[in-house]
Tab-separated table of C-alpha atoms in Angstrom:
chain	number	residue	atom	x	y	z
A	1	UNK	CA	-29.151	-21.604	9.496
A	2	UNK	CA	-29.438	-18.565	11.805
A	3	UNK	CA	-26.437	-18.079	14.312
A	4	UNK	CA	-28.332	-16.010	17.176
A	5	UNK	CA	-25.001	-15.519	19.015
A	6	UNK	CA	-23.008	-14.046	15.694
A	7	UNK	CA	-26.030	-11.392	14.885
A	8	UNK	CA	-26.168	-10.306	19.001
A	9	UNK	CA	-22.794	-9.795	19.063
A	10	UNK	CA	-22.420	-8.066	15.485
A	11	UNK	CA	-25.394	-5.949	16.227
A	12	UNK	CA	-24.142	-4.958	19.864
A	13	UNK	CA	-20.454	-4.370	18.180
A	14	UNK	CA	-21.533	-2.386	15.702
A	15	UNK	CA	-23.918	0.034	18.331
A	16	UNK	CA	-21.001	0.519	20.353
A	17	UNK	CA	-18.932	2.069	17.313
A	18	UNK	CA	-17.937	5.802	17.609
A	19	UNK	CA	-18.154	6.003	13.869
A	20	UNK	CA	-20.295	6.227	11.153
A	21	UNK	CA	-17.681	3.783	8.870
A	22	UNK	CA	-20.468	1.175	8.770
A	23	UNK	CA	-23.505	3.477	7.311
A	24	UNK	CA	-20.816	4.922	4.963
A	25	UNK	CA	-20.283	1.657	3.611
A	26	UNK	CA	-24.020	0.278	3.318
A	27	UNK	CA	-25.111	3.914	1.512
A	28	UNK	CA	-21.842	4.986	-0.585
A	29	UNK	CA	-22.625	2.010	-3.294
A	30	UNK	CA	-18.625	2.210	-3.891
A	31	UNK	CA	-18.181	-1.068	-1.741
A	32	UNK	CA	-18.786	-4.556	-1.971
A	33	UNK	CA	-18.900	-4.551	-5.130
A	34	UNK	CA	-19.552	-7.519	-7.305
A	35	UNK	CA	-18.272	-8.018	-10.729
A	36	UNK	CA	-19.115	-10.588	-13.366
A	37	UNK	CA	-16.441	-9.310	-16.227
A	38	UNK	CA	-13.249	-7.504	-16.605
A	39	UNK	CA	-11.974	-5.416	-19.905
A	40	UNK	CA	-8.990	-3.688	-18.735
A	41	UNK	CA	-10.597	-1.472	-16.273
A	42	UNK	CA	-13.542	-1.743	-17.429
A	43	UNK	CA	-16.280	-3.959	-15.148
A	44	UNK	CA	-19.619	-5.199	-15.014
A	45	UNK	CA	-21.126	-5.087	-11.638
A	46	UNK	CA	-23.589	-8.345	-10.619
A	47	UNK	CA	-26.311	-6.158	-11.595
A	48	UNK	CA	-24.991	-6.028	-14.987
A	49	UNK	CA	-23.650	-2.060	-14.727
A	50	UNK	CA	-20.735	-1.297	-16.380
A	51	UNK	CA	-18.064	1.090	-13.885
A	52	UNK	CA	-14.796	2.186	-15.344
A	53	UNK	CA	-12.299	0.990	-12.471
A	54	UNK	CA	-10.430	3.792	-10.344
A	55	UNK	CA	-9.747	1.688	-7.486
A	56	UNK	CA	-6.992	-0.935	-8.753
A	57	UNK	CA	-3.745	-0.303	-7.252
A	58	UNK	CA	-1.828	-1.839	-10.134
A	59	UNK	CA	-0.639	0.612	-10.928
A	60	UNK	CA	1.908	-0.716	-13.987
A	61	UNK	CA	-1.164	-3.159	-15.009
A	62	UNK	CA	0.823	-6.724	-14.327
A	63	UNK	CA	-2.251	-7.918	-12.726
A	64	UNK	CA	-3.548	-7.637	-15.941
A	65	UNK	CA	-0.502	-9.128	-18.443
A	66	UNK	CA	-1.484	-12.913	-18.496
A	67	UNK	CA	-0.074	-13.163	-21.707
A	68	UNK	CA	3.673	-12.003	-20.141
A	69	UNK	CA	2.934	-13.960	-16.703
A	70	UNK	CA	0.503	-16.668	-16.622
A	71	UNK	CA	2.967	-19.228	-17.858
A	72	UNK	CA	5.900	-18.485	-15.578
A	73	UNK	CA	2.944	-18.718	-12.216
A	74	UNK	CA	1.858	-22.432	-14.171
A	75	UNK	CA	5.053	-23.712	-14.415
A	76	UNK	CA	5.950	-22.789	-10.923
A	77	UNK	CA	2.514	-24.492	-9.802
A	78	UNK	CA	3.770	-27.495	-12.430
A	79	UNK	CA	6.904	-28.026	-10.378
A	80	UNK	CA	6.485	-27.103	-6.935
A	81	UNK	CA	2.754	-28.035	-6.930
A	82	UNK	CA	-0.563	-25.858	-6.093
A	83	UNK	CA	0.023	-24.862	-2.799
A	84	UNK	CA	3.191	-24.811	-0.291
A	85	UNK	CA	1.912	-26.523	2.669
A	86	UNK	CA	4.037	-26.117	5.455
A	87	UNK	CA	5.922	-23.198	7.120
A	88	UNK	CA	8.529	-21.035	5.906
A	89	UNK	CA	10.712	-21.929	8.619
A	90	UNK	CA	10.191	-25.884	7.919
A	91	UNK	CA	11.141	-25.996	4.693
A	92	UNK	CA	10.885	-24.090	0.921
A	93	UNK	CA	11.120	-24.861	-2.900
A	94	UNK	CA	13.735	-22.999	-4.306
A	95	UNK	CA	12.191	-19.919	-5.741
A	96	UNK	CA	12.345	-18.569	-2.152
A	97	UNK	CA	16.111	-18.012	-1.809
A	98	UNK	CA	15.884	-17.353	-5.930
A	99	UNK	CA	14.014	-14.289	-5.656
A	100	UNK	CA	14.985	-12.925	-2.443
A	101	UNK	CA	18.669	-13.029	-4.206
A	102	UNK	CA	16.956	-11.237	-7.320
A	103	UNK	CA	15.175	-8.925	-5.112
A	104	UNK	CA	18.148	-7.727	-3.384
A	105	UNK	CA	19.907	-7.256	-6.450
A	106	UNK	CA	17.179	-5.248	-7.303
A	107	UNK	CA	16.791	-2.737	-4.802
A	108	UNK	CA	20.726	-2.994	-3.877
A	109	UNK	CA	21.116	-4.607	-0.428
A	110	UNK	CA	22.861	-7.295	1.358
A	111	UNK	CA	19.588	-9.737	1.671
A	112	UNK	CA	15.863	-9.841	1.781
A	113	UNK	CA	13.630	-12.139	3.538
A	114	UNK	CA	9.640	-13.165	1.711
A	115	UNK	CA	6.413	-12.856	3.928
A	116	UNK	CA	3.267	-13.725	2.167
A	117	UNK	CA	2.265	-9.886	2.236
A	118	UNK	CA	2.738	-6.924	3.961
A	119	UNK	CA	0.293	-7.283	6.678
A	120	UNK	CA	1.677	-10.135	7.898
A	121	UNK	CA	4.843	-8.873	7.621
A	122	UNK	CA	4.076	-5.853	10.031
A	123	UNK	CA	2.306	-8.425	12.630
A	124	UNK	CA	5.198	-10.874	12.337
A	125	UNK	CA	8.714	-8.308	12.298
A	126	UNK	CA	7.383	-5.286	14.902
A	127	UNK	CA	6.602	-7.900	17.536
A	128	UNK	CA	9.493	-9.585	17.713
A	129	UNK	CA	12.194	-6.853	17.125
A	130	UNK	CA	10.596	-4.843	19.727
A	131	UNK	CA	10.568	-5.706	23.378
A	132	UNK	CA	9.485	-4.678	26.466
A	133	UNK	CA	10.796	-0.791	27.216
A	134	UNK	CA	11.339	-0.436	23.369
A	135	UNK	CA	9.774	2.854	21.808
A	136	UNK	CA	7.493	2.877	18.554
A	137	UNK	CA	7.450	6.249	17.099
A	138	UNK	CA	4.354	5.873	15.037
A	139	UNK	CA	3.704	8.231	11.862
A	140	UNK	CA	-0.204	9.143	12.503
A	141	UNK	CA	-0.735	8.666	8.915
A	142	UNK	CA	1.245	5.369	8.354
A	143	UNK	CA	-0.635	2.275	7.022
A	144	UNK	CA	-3.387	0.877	9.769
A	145	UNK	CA	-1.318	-2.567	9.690
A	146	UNK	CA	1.356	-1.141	10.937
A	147	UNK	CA	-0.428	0.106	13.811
A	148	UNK	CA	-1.635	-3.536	14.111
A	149	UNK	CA	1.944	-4.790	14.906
A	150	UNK	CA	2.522	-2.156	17.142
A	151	UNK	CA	-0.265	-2.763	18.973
A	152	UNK	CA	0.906	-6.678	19.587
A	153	UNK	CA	4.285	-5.044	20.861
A	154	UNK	CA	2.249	-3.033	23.097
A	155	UNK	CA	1.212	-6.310	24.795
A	156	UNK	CA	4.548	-7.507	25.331
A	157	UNK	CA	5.528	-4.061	26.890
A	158	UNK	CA	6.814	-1.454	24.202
A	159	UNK	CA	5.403	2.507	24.358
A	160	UNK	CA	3.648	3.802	21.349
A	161	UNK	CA	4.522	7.592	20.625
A	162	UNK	CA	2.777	9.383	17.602
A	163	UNK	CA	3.754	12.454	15.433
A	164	UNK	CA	1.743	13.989	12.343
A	165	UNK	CA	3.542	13.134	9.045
A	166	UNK	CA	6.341	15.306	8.030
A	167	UNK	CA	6.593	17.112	11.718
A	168	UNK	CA	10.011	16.023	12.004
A	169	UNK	CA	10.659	18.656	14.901
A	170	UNK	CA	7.704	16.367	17.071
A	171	UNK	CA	9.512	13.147	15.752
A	172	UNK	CA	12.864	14.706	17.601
A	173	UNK	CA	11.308	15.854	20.531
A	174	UNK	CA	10.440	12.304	20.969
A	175	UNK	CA	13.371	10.364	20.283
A	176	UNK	CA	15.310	12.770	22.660
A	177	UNK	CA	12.672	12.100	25.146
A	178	UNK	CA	13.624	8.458	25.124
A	179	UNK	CA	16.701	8.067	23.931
A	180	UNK	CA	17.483	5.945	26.402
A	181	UNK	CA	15.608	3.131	25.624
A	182	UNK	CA	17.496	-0.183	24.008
A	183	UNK	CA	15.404	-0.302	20.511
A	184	UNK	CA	13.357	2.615	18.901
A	185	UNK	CA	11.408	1.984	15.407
A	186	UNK	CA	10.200	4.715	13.783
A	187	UNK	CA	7.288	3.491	11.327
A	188	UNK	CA	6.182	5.435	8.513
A	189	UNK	CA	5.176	4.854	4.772
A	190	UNK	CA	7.294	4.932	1.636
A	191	UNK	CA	4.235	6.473	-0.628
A	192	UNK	CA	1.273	7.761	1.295
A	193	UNK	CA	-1.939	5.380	0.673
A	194	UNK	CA	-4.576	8.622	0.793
A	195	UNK	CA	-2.516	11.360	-1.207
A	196	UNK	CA	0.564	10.311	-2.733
A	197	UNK	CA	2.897	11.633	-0.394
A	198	UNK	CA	6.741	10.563	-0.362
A	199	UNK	CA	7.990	9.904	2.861
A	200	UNK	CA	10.509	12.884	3.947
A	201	UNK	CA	13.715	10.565	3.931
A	202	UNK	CA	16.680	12.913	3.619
A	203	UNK	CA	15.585	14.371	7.039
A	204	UNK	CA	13.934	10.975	8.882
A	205	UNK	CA	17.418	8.607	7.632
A	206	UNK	CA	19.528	11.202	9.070
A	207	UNK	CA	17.591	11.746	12.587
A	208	UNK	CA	16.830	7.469	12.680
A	209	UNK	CA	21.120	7.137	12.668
A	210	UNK	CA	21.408	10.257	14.835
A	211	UNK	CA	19.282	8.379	17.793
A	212	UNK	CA	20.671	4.740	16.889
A	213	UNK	CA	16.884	3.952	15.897
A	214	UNK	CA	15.609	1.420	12.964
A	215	UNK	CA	13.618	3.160	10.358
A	216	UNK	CA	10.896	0.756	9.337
A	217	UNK	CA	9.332	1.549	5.410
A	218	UNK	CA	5.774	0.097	4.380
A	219	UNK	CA	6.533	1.157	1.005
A	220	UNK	CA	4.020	-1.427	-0.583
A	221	UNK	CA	2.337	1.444	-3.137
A	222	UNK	CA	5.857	3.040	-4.187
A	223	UNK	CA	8.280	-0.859	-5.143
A	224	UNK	CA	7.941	-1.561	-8.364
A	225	UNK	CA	6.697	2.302	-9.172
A	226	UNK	CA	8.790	5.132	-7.792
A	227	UNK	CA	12.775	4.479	-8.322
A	228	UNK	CA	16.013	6.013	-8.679
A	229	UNK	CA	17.482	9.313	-10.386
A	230	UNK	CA	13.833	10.970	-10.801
A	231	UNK	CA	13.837	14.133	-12.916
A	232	UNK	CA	11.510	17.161	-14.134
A	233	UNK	CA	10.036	15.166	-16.882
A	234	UNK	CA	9.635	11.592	-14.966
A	235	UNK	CA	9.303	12.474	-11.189
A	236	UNK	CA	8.661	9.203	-10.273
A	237	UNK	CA	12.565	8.336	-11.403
A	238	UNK	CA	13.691	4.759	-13.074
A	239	UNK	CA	13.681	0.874	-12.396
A	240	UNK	CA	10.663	0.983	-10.026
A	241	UNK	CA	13.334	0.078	-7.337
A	242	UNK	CA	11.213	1.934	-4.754
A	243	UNK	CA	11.372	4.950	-2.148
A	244	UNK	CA	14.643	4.315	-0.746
A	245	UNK	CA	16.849	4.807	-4.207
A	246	UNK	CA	14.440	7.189	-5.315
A	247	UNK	CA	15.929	9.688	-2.699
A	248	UNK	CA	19.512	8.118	-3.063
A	249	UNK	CA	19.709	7.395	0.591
A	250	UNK	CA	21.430	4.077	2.071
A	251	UNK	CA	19.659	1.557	4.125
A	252	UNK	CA	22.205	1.009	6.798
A	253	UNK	CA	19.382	1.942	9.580
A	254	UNK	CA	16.245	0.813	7.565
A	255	UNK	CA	13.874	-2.142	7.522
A	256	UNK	CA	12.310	-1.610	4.229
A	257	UNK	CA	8.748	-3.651	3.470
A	258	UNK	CA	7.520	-3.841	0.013
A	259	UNK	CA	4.570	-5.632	-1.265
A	260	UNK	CA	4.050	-6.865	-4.366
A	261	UNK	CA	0.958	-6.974	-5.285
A	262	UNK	CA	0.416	-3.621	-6.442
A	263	UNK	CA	3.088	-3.245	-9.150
A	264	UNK	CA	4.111	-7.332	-10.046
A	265	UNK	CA	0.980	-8.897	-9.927
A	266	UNK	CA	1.685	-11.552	-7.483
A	267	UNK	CA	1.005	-11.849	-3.567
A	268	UNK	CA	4.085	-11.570	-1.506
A	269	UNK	CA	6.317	-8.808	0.247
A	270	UNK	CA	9.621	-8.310	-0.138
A	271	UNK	CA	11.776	-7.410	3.529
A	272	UNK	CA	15.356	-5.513	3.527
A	273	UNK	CA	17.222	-7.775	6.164
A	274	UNK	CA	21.209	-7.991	6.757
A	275	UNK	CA	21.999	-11.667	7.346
A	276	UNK	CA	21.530	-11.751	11.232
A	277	UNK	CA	18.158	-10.164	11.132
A	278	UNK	CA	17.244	-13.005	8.259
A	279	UNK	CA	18.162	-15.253	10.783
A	280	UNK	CA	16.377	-13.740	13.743
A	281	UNK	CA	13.502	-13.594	11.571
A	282	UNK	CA	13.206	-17.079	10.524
A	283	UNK	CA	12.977	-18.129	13.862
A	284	UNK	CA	10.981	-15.643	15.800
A	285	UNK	CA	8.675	-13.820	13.007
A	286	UNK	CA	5.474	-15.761	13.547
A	287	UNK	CA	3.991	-15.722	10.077
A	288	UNK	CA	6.897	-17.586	8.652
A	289	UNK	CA	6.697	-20.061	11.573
A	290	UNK	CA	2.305	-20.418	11.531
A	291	UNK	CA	1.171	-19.610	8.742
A	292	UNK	CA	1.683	-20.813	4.870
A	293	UNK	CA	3.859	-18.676	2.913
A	294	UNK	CA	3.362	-17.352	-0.890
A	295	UNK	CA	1.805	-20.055	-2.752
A	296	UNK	CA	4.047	-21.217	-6.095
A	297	UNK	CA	1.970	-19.722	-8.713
A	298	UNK	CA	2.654	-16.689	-7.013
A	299	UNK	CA	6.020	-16.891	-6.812
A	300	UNK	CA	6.438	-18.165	-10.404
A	301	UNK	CA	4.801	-15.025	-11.130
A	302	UNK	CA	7.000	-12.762	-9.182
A	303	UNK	CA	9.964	-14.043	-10.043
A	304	UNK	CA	9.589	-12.853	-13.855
A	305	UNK	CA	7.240	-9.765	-12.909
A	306	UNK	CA	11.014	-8.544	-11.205
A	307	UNK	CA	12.789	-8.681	-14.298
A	308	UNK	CA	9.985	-7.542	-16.524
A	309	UNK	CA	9.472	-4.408	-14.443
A	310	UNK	CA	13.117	-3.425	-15.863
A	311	UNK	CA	12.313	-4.201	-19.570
A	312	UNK	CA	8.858	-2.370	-19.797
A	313	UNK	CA	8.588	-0.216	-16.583
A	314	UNK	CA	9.424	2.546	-18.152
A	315	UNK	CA	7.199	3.297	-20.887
A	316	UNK	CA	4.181	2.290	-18.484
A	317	UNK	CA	5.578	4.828	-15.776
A	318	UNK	CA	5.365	7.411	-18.318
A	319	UNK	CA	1.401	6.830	-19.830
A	320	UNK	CA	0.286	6.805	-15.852
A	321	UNK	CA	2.240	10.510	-15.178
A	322	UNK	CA	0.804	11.736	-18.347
A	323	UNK	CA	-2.719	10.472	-17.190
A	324	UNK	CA	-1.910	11.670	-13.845
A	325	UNK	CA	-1.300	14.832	-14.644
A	326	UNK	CA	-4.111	15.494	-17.112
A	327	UNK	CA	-6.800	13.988	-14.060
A	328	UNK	CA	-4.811	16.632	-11.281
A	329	UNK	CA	-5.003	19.515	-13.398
A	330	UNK	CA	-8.185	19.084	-14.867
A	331	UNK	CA	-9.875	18.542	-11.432
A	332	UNK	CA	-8.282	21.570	-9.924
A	333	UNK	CA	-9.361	23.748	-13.041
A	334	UNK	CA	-12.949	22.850	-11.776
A	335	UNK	CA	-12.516	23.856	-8.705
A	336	UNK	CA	-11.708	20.733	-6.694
A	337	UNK	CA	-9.483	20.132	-3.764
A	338	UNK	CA	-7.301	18.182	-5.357
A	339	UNK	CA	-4.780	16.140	-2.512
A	340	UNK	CA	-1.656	15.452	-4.675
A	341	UNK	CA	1.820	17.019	-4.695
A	342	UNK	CA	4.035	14.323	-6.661
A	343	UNK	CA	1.517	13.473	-9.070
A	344	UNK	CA	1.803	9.682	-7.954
A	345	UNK	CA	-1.253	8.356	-9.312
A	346	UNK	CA	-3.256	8.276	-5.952
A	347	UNK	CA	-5.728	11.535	-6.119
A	348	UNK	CA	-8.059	12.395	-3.323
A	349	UNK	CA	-10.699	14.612	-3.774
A	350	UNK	CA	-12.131	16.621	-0.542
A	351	UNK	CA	-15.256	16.290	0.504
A	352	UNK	CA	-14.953	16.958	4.140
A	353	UNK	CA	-17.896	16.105	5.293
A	354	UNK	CA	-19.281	12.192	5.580
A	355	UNK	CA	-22.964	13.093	4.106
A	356	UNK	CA	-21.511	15.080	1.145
A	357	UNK	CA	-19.285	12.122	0.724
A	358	UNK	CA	-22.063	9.614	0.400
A	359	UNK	CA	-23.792	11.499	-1.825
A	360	UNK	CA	-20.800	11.923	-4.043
A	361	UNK	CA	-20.446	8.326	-4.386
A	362	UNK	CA	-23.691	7.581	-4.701
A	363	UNK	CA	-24.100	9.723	-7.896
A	364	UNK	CA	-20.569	8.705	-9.161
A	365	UNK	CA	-21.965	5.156	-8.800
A	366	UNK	CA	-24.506	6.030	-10.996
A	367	UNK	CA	-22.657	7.698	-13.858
A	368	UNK	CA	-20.299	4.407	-14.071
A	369	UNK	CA	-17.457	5.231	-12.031
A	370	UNK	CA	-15.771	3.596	-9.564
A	371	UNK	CA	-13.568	4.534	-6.721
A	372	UNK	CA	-13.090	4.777	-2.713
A	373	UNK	CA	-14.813	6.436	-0.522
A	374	UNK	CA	-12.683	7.502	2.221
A	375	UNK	CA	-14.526	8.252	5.227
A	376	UNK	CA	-13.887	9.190	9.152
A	377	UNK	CA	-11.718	6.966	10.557
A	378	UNK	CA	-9.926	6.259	7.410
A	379	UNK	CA	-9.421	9.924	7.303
A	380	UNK	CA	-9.777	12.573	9.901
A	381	UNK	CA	-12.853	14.215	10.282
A	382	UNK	CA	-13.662	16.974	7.995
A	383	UNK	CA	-10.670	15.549	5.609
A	384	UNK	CA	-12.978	12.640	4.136
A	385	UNK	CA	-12.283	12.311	0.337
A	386	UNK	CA	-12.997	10.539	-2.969
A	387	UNK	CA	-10.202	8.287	-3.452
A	388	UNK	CA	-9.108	7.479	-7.544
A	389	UNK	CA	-6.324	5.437	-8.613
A	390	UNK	CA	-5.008	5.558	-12.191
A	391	UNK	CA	-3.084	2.360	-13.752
A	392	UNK	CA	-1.847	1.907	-17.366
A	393	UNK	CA	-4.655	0.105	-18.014
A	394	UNK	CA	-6.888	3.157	-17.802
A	395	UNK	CA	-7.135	5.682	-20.977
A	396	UNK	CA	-7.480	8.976	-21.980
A	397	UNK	CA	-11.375	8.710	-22.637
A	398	UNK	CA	-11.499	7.022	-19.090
A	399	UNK	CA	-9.942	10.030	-17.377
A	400	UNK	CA	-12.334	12.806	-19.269
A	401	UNK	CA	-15.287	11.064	-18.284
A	402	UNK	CA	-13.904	10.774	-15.250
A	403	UNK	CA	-14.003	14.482	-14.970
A	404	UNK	CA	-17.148	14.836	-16.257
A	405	UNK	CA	-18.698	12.827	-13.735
A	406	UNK	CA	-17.098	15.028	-10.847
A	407	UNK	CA	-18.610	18.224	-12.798
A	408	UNK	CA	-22.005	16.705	-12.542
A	409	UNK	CA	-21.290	16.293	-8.683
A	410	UNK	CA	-19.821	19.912	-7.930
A	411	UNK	CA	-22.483	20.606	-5.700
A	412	UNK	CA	-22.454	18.054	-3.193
A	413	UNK	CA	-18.643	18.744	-2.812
């Protein structure tokens, strides 16, 4: 069956696009991807190619550990049944209030509330905190979902402002400018999704409090990875309790939203909330009113992934720095622009140019690796790069074929 209307309207869409996103996609051979087996991070493609996998954000490997998890997500989906169908707000099993007490335990605050991820958590909290003459002060490299919820505030009558991440003398400039206004959010990310950046929150907790603004945290790559008390020798710190404790700060001005997908293997996001706000958000956050929250299995899952993160964490943490390291410097020794200053384990390569980049991929495709190409509007123009991801999952062979394969592509980069 042809739908004439769909293909007009896709075609015409897609003409009108300032961007060459879509071409980048079709050419790159690093999306839509098909795979037929997993080993660890190794994968078969449909056209029966193996690719060693630098694009899971796993980074601890719990998407991997059916043998520690799979029988706490059955039994969950034993009791409670395959799929929670109703709202949040209607009605919930008990593994809802169970984890959200374990959660807060966890990171150390009063309460937390559970959206089914962190997109809808952006689309369902910035809305309805934020009002008509509110103020958004948007970090221009903050997660795209978060511009999403913004956006639907926009509707209702809020101002967007924008600074450049880490120009916290731009981010002042604004808040004095309207300081007036009843509710300001300032939105930014915990762990930067394109180079592994920390959010700068000694200086943004401080200047939040100092302008009676909320600071709102997407810190859905850092929970579960970066924690408390880091040090010289394990920079990402302890306990995986995420961004906040990592820089000792408190949250008495921050909404902090953590997914948990990426480091506990099950699809949900955790939300810092004092009690009122829990309330407020039960009622007037739309996902947890329309839509079907976390599904059992998942929260089976999660609810032993939380305490298994404190019992094996650390030894995990520890094999992805080492590989982290070895990738960084071993890159850089070749030459490469290398866009990492915490050695998190997200490293982007510069290419800088979108038909260098395609190339790139195209010939990484073919030596077996694969990652994410990152080109204009994902990243600026001229600051398109070769995303990789490392997990515990990967190895040591992994990572020096790995940069191997980039020799072989020096010259297109």
């Amino acid at each position: 069956m042809k739908n004439v209307i769909q293909n007009k309207y896709a075609q015409a869409l897609n003409g009108d696009q300032r961007d060459p996103l879509f071409e980048v996609l079709k050419k790159s051979h690093q999306y839509d991807v098909a795979y037929t087996s997993v080993d660890k991070r190794e994968l078969i493609d449909s056209t029966g190619k193996k690719l060693l996998d630098f694009t899971s954000c796993n980074y601890l490997s719990f998407d991997q550990m059916q043998d520690e998890l799979l029988e706490y997500g059955t039994k969950a989906a034993e009791k409670y049944g395959l799929h929670t169908s109703r709202a949040r707000l209607m009605g919930y099993h008990e593994l809802f209030p169970i984890i959200e007490d374990k959660a807060a335990k966890f990171l150390g605050v009063e309460e937390t509330i559970l959206f089914p991820n962190t997109t809808l958590a952006h689309i369902g909290i910035i809305p309805a905190i934020i009002k008509r003459g509110d103020v958004i002060f948007l970090d221009k490299s903050a997660h795209a979902t978060m511009y999403q919820g913004s956006q639907m505030a926009r509707d209702k009558g809020a101002v967007i402002v924008s600074f450049e991440q880490e120009d916290m003398q731009k981010l002042e400039e604004l808040l004095e400018q309207h300081k007036s206004s009843p509710r300001k959010l300032i939105c930014v990310d915990g762990v930067y999704s394109m180079t592994g950046d920390y959010a700068l929150l000694t200086q943004l907790v401080p200047l939040a409090k100092k302008y009676d603004a909320l600071l709102y945290i997407d810190d859905a790559h850092g929970f579960g990875f970066v924690g408390e008390k880091p040090t010289k020798d394990m920079p990402y710190g302890f306990k995986g309790n995420g961004i906040v404790n990592h820089f000792a700060v408190d949250y008495d001005n921050i909404i902090y939203v953590s997914g948990t997908a990426k480091n506990f293997g099950a699809a949900a996001a955790v939300v810092t909330v004092t009690k009122p706000m829990k309330d407020f958000l039960m009622a007037y956050a739309k996902p947890l009113d329309y839509t079907h929250p976390s599904e059992p299995f998942s929260l089976g899952i999660l609810d032993r992934a939380l305490d298994l993160q404190l019992e094996i964490g650390e030894g995990l943490r520890e094999k992805v720095f080492k590989l982290t390291k070895t990738l960084v410097t071993g890159l850089r020794e070749e030459g490469f622009t290398v866009l990492n200053s915490t050695y998190f384990p997200i490293v982007s390569i510069l290419a800088g140019d979108t038909e260098r980049l395609i190339k790139a991929s195209q010939k990484l495709y073919e030596y077996g690796i694969f990652l994410t190409s990152c080109p204009y509007p994902t990243m600026p123009r001229g600051k398109e790069v070769l995303r990789i991801t490392i997990t515990s999952n990967n190895e040591e062979d992994q990572i020096d074929t790995l940069i191997s394969a980039f020799k072989k592509i020096k010259i297109y980069l």
